[in-house]
Amino acid sequence: MSNFILLIVLAMGLGGCASAYRGSLPYDAWRLGFFAPDYMEVWIETADAYGSDGMVRMHAGSGTASIGYPRALRKEIPEVLRGDPKGWPEQVGWGAGKYVKGAALPKQIYVRWQSLVEPQIYHAWISISEATRESMLKGEKTLCPADGKWITDYRKAIVIGLAPGGIAKVWVTGPCLSPIEVTRVQAKVDRTGPYDGKSGGKYRPLSPTSKAYVEKFGVPYGSW
C-alpha cells in the first residue's frame, strides 16, 4: 500500500471519537481470520487493521486462507473432485488467521490478496461499523456444544471470505455463537501486480488439484 493511500486514510479521522472502544476489551484479544471457497485458492499479501483508537496494526493477517478442498495433506489429484466452490457456506468457520492482542476493535481493515485461479491482485477497504463493533462487545448467554455448559460468549472474531472477481464477504462470530453477516465488498484490481510489482509478475503457485478443477469446471463467477 502506498504512503499516499496511508496518509489519506489517517486523515479521514480513523483516530477520531472512539472513546467507547478505548481501554480493555471483555476478552484478551479479537481474532482476524480468512477463508476461500473450495479450490478458489488465495494468498493474502497483507491485512492491516485500523483501530477505533487510531492505532494501526500492519500485517494483522497474511499468508494462506483456510479452504475445504483441496485437502492440505493430499498431494495427488483425487479421481473425484468432491468440493463445491459455488456460494458461501451456511455456517462459516473461523478461517486461518490469528488473534490481535493489545488492540482496539478495527474501524477499517485493508486487505490485499492474490486470487490464484485467475490470477489477479485485488485490494479492498472493509469498514467495520460502530454497530458491528458494539455487537462484538456484547456478551450473550449460550449453551456451548463443546462441553454442554451455559456460558457468556462474545463474537470476538472477524472472518473474511475471499472469492474470485474480488469479492470479500465479512462475518463476526464467536466460539459458541452463530456467525452474523456484516458486509460484502467489491474489491478493486491492483495494477501494480503481485507484491507491489516486486516479483516480476509472478504469483504464488496454484495447487495441481485446484488447477484440475478449474480446467474442468471453470470459476463460478456470480455465485458469491
mmCIF file of C-alpha atoms in Angstrom:
data_model
loop_
_atom_site.group_PDB
_atom_site.id
_atom_site.type_symbol
_atom_site.label_atom_id
_atom_site.label_comp_id
_atom_site.label_asym_id
_atom_site.label_seq_id
_atom_site.Cartn_x
_atom_site.Cartn_y
_atom_site.Cartn_z
ATOM 1 C CA MET A 1 0.000 0.000 0.000
ATOM 2 C CA SER A 2 1.441 3.372 -0.957
ATOM 3 C CA ASN A 3 2.283 6.088 1.538
ATOM 4 C CA PHE A 4 -0.183 8.325 -0.288
ATOM 5 C CA ILE A 5 -3.078 5.976 0.455
ATOM 6 C CA LEU A 6 -1.979 5.606 4.053
ATOM 7 C CA LEU A 7 -1.936 9.386 4.546
ATOM 8 C CA ILE A 8 -5.432 9.693 3.090
ATOM 9 C CA VAL A 9 -6.785 7.037 5.432
ATOM 10 C CA LEU A 10 -5.218 8.570 8.512
ATOM 11 C CA ALA A 11 -6.607 11.949 7.507
ATOM 12 C CA MET A 12 -10.127 10.510 7.337
ATOM 13 C CA GLY A 13 -10.307 10.513 11.099
ATOM 14 C CA LEU A 14 -9.558 6.946 11.975
ATOM 15 C CA GLY A 15 -8.166 8.278 15.217
ATOM 16 C CA GLY A 16 -11.351 10.245 15.898
ATOM 17 C CA CYS A 17 -14.027 9.777 18.502
ATOM 18 C CA ALA A 18 -13.549 6.252 19.758
ATOM 19 C CA SER A 19 -13.962 6.666 23.496
ATOM 20 C CA ALA A 20 -16.425 3.758 23.606
ATOM 21 C CA TYR A 21 -13.672 1.405 22.426
ATOM 22 C CA ARG A 22 -10.664 2.640 24.384
ATOM 23 C CA GLY A 23 -9.304 0.533 27.176
ATOM 24 C CA SER A 24 -9.595 -3.209 27.652
ATOM 25 C CA LEU A 25 -11.954 -5.498 25.753
ATOM 26 C CA PRO A 26 -14.135 -8.022 27.585
ATOM 27 C CA TYR A 27 -11.727 -10.678 26.214
ATOM 28 C CA ASP A 28 -7.958 -10.898 25.802
ATOM 29 C CA ALA A 29 -7.860 -10.291 22.048
ATOM 30 C CA TRP A 30 -10.028 -10.197 18.954
ATOM 31 C CA ARG A 31 -9.337 -12.524 16.038
ATOM 32 C CA LEU A 32 -8.988 -11.979 12.283
ATOM 33 C CA GLY A 33 -9.449 -14.997 10.006
ATOM 34 C CA PHE A 34 -9.730 -15.692 6.278
ATOM 35 C CA PHE A 35 -11.134 -18.473 4.121
ATOM 36 C CA ALA A 36 -11.784 -19.111 0.435
ATOM 37 C CA PRO A 37 -14.354 -21.249 -1.445
ATOM 38 C CA ASP A 38 -13.294 -24.765 -2.407
ATOM 39 C CA TYR A 39 -10.459 -24.780 -4.975
ATOM 40 C CA MET A 40 -10.525 -20.947 -5.254
ATOM 41 C CA GLU A 41 -7.146 -20.526 -3.582
ATOM 42 C CA VAL A 42 -5.871 -17.141 -2.438
ATOM 43 C CA TRP A 43 -2.712 -15.748 -0.887
ATOM 44 C CA ILE A 44 -3.106 -12.765 1.428
ATOM 45 C CA GLU A 45 -0.220 -10.340 0.973
ATOM 46 C CA THR A 46 -1.370 -8.169 3.853
ATOM 47 C CA ALA A 47 -4.357 -7.390 6.046
ATOM 48 C CA ASP A 48 -3.898 -4.188 8.037
ATOM 49 C CA ALA A 49 -6.231 -3.261 10.893
ATOM 50 C CA TYR A 50 -7.012 0.408 11.559
ATOM 51 C CA GLY A 51 -8.274 0.524 15.114
ATOM 52 C CA SER A 52 -11.107 2.545 16.570
ATOM 53 C CA ASP A 53 -8.490 4.048 18.900
ATOM 54 C CA GLY A 54 -6.441 5.426 15.991
ATOM 55 C CA MET A 55 -3.743 2.750 16.139
ATOM 56 C CA VAL A 56 -2.725 0.764 13.047
ATOM 57 C CA ARG A 57 -1.743 -2.914 13.126
ATOM 58 C CA MET A 58 0.130 -3.704 9.921
ATOM 59 C CA HIS A 59 0.042 -7.342 8.797
ATOM 60 C CA ALA A 60 -2.635 -8.295 11.298
ATOM 61 C CA GLY A 61 -3.221 -11.078 8.793
ATOM 62 C CA SER A 62 -1.265 -12.602 5.892
ATOM 63 C CA GLY A 63 -0.500 -15.881 4.155
ATOM 64 C CA THR A 64 -2.872 -18.682 3.269
ATOM 65 C CA ALA A 65 -6.628 -18.680 3.810
ATOM 66 C CA SER A 66 -8.379 -21.810 5.023
ATOM 67 C CA ILE A 67 -10.093 -23.904 2.362
ATOM 68 C CA GLY A 68 -12.161 -27.099 2.364
ATOM 69 C CA TYR A 69 -10.735 -28.535 -0.867
ATOM 70 C CA PRO A 70 -8.055 -29.373 -1.822
ATOM 71 C CA ARG A 71 -7.124 -31.189 1.369
ATOM 72 C CA ALA A 72 -3.916 -29.830 2.829
ATOM 73 C CA LEU A 73 -2.090 -33.141 3.226
ATOM 74 C CA ARG A 74 -3.159 -34.742 -0.046
ATOM 75 C CA LYS A 75 -0.535 -34.416 -2.776
ATOM 76 C CA GLU A 76 -2.088 -36.342 -5.665
ATOM 77 C CA ILE A 77 -5.117 -35.166 -7.644
ATOM 78 C CA PRO A 78 -8.170 -37.188 -6.497
ATOM 79 C CA GLU A 79 -10.224 -39.079 -9.073
ATOM 80 C CA VAL A 80 -13.398 -37.374 -7.810
ATOM 81 C CA LEU A 81 -13.346 -33.646 -7.083
ATOM 82 C CA ARG A 82 -15.845 -33.517 -4.227
ATOM 83 C CA GLY A 83 -15.659 -29.842 -3.311
ATOM 84 C CA ASP A 84 -18.213 -27.257 -4.415
ATOM 85 C CA PRO A 85 -16.982 -23.669 -4.615
ATOM 86 C CA LYS A 86 -20.321 -22.108 -5.543
ATOM 87 C CA GLY A 87 -21.745 -19.715 -2.955
ATOM 88 C CA TRP A 88 -20.875 -19.282 0.710
ATOM 89 C CA PRO A 89 -21.375 -21.901 3.445
ATOM 90 C CA GLU A 90 -24.381 -21.544 5.756
ATOM 91 C CA GLN A 91 -22.099 -21.828 8.769
ATOM 92 C CA VAL A 92 -18.698 -20.227 8.318
ATOM 93 C CA GLY A 93 -15.774 -21.269 10.461
ATOM 94 C CA TRP A 94 -13.061 -19.110 11.961
ATOM 95 C CA GLY A 95 -10.761 -19.236 8.940
ATOM 96 C CA ALA A 96 -6.983 -19.214 9.008
ATOM 97 C CA GLY A 97 -5.660 -16.296 10.998
ATOM 98 C CA LYS A 98 -4.524 -15.097 14.378
ATOM 99 C CA TYR A 99 -5.509 -13.135 17.457
ATOM 100 C CA VAL A 100 -4.744 -9.426 17.504
ATOM 101 C CA LYS A 101 -3.623 -8.647 21.045
ATOM 102 C CA GLY A 102 -3.444 -5.278 22.733
ATOM 103 C CA ALA A 103 -5.515 -3.565 20.046
ATOM 104 C CA ALA A 104 -8.951 -1.986 19.918
ATOM 105 C CA LEU A 105 -11.556 -3.405 17.573
ATOM 106 C CA PRO A 106 -10.921 -2.322 13.983
ATOM 107 C CA LYS A 107 -12.740 0.523 12.297
ATOM 108 C CA GLN A 108 -11.371 -0.468 8.904
ATOM 109 C CA ILE A 109 -9.424 -3.402 7.506
ATOM 110 C CA TYR A 110 -7.292 -3.115 4.381
ATOM 111 C CA VAL A 111 -6.784 -6.410 2.512
ATOM 112 C CA ARG A 112 -4.554 -7.059 -0.485
ATOM 113 C CA TRP A 113 -4.555 -10.569 -1.914
ATOM 114 C CA GLN A 114 -3.672 -12.796 -4.828
ATOM 115 C CA SER A 115 -6.574 -14.672 -6.399
ATOM 116 C CA LEU A 116 -4.579 -17.617 -7.714
ATOM 117 C CA VAL A 117 -7.155 -19.188 -10.033
ATOM 118 C CA GLU A 118 -7.409 -16.088 -12.230
ATOM 119 C CA PRO A 119 -4.628 -14.944 -11.417
ATOM 120 C CA GLN A 120 -5.292 -11.397 -10.249
ATOM 121 C CA ILE A 121 -4.388 -8.963 -7.477
ATOM 122 C CA TYR A 122 -7.199 -7.302 -5.539
ATOM 123 C CA HIS A 123 -7.294 -4.821 -2.706
ATOM 124 C CA ALA A 124 -10.192 -3.611 -0.610
ATOM 125 C CA TRP A 125 -11.069 -1.367 2.290
ATOM 126 C CA ILE A 126 -13.572 -3.055 4.603
ATOM 127 C CA SER A 127 -15.435 -0.825 7.052
ATOM 128 C CA ILE A 128 -16.415 -2.321 10.396
ATOM 129 C CA SER A 129 -19.341 -0.215 11.562
ATOM 130 C CA GLU A 130 -19.891 1.045 15.084
ATOM 131 C CA ALA A 131 -22.945 -1.222 15.347
ATOM 132 C CA THR A 132 -20.804 -4.225 14.427
ATOM 133 C CA ARG A 133 -18.149 -3.291 16.970
ATOM 134 C CA GLU A 134 -20.837 -2.896 19.628
ATOM 135 C CA SER A 135 -22.142 -6.379 18.797
ATOM 136 C CA MET A 136 -18.623 -7.741 19.346
ATOM 137 C CA LEU A 137 -18.560 -6.203 22.833
ATOM 138 C CA LYS A 138 -21.949 -7.586 23.838
ATOM 139 C CA GLY A 139 -21.915 -10.837 25.809
ATOM 140 C CA GLU A 140 -24.641 -13.410 25.157
ATOM 141 C CA LYS A 141 -25.727 -16.349 27.268
ATOM 142 C CA THR A 142 -25.404 -19.503 25.197
ATOM 143 C CA LEU A 143 -25.124 -23.253 25.551
ATOM 144 C CA CYS A 144 -21.682 -24.245 24.288
ATOM 145 C CA PRO A 145 -21.832 -27.536 22.335
ATOM 146 C CA ALA A 146 -18.193 -28.307 23.160
ATOM 147 C CA ASP A 147 -18.881 -29.063 26.833
ATOM 148 C CA GLY A 148 -22.660 -28.646 27.215
ATOM 149 C CA LYS A 149 -22.272 -25.719 29.622
ATOM 150 C CA TRP A 150 -24.014 -22.352 29.640
ATOM 151 C CA ILE A 151 -21.518 -19.527 29.224
ATOM 152 C CA THR A 152 -21.364 -15.838 28.367
ATOM 153 C CA ASP A 153 -19.804 -15.734 24.923
ATOM 154 C CA TYR A 154 -18.694 -12.941 22.595
ATOM 155 C CA ARG A 155 -18.446 -12.594 18.841
ATOM 156 C CA LYS A 156 -14.773 -11.714 19.048
ATOM 157 C CA ALA A 157 -13.762 -12.999 15.615
ATOM 158 C CA ILE A 158 -13.953 -11.202 12.268
ATOM 159 C CA VAL A 159 -13.998 -13.737 9.431
ATOM 160 C CA ILE A 160 -13.469 -12.659 5.819
ATOM 161 C CA GLY A 161 -14.238 -14.832 2.810
ATOM 162 C CA LEU A 162 -12.256 -14.010 -0.353
ATOM 163 C CA ALA A 163 -13.527 -15.148 -3.758
ATOM 164 C CA PRO A 164 -12.556 -14.681 -7.419
ATOM 165 C CA GLY A 165 -13.699 -11.469 -9.025
ATOM 166 C CA GLY A 166 -12.553 -9.523 -5.982
ATOM 167 C CA ILE A 167 -15.416 -10.430 -3.651
ATOM 168 C CA ALA A 168 -14.854 -10.070 0.093
ATOM 169 C CA LYS A 169 -17.628 -11.080 2.470
ATOM 170 C CA VAL A 170 -17.454 -10.497 6.216
ATOM 171 C CA TRP A 171 -18.958 -12.146 9.293
ATOM 172 C CA VAL A 172 -18.472 -11.818 13.036
ATOM 173 C CA THR A 173 -18.673 -14.947 15.154
ATOM 174 C CA GLY A 174 -17.771 -16.467 18.497
ATOM 175 C CA PRO A 175 -16.648 -19.876 19.777
ATOM 176 C CA CYS A 176 -20.193 -20.852 20.785
ATOM 177 C CA LEU A 177 -22.253 -18.267 18.876
ATOM 178 C CA SER A 178 -23.551 -18.410 15.318
ATOM 179 C CA PRO A 179 -21.953 -16.104 12.742
ATOM 180 C CA ILE A 180 -23.619 -12.846 11.724
ATOM 181 C CA GLU A 181 -23.114 -11.488 8.221
ATOM 182 C CA VAL A 182 -21.690 -7.979 8.320
ATOM 183 C CA THR A 183 -20.983 -6.760 4.803
ATOM 184 C CA ARG A 184 -19.986 -7.635 1.246
ATOM 185 C CA VAL A 185 -17.311 -5.626 -0.544
ATOM 186 C CA GLN A 186 -16.295 -5.450 -4.185
ATOM 187 C CA ALA A 187 -12.521 -5.085 -4.279
ATOM 188 C CA LYS A 188 -10.554 -3.239 -6.931
ATOM 189 C CA VAL A 189 -7.899 -4.701 -9.207
ATOM 190 C CA ASP A 190 -4.409 -3.635 -8.170
ATOM 191 C CA ARG A 191 -2.476 -2.898 -11.352
ATOM 192 C CA THR A 192 0.926 -2.953 -9.631
ATOM 193 C CA GLY A 193 0.868 -6.758 -9.644
ATOM 194 C CA PRO A 194 1.992 -9.294 -7.042
ATOM 195 C CA TYR A 195 3.985 -7.968 -4.089
ATOM 196 C CA ASP A 196 3.641 -4.347 -5.247
ATOM 197 C CA GLY A 197 5.313 -5.250 -8.534
ATOM 198 C CA LYS A 198 8.428 -6.656 -6.890
ATOM 199 C CA SER A 199 8.035 -10.269 -8.051
ATOM 200 C CA GLY A 200 8.340 -9.723 -11.785
ATOM 201 C CA GLY A 201 4.662 -10.538 -12.262
ATOM 202 C CA LYS A 202 4.947 -13.953 -10.612
ATOM 203 C CA TYR A 203 2.073 -15.162 -8.440
ATOM 204 C CA ARG A 204 2.069 -17.872 -5.813
ATOM 205 C CA PRO A 205 1.578 -21.300 -7.448
ATOM 206 C CA LEU A 206 -1.908 -22.783 -7.716
ATOM 207 C CA SER A 207 -2.135 -26.354 -6.448
ATOM 208 C CA PRO A 208 -2.498 -29.126 -9.083
ATOM 209 C CA THR A 209 -5.893 -30.165 -7.655
ATOM 210 C CA SER A 210 -7.362 -26.665 -7.864
ATOM 211 C CA LYS A 211 -5.918 -26.259 -11.350
ATOM 212 C CA ALA A 212 -7.578 -29.526 -12.405
ATOM 213 C CA TYR A 213 -10.933 -28.368 -11.009
ATOM 214 C CA VAL A 214 -10.814 -25.007 -12.791
ATOM 215 C CA GLU A 215 -9.777 -26.600 -16.094
ATOM 216 C CA LYS A 216 -12.733 -28.991 -15.868
ATOM 217 C CA PHE A 217 -15.482 -26.855 -14.331
ATOM 218 C CA GLY A 218 -14.318 -23.253 -14.573
ATOM 219 C CA VAL A 219 -14.756 -20.492 -11.998
ATOM 220 C CA PRO A 220 -18.360 -19.952 -10.787
ATOM 221 C CA TYR A 221 -18.374 -16.166 -11.030
ATOM 222 C CA GLY A 222 -21.580 -14.564 -9.815
ATOM 223 C CA SER A 223 -22.235 -17.161 -7.092
ATOM 224 C CA TRP A 224 -20.614 -15.147 -4.308
#
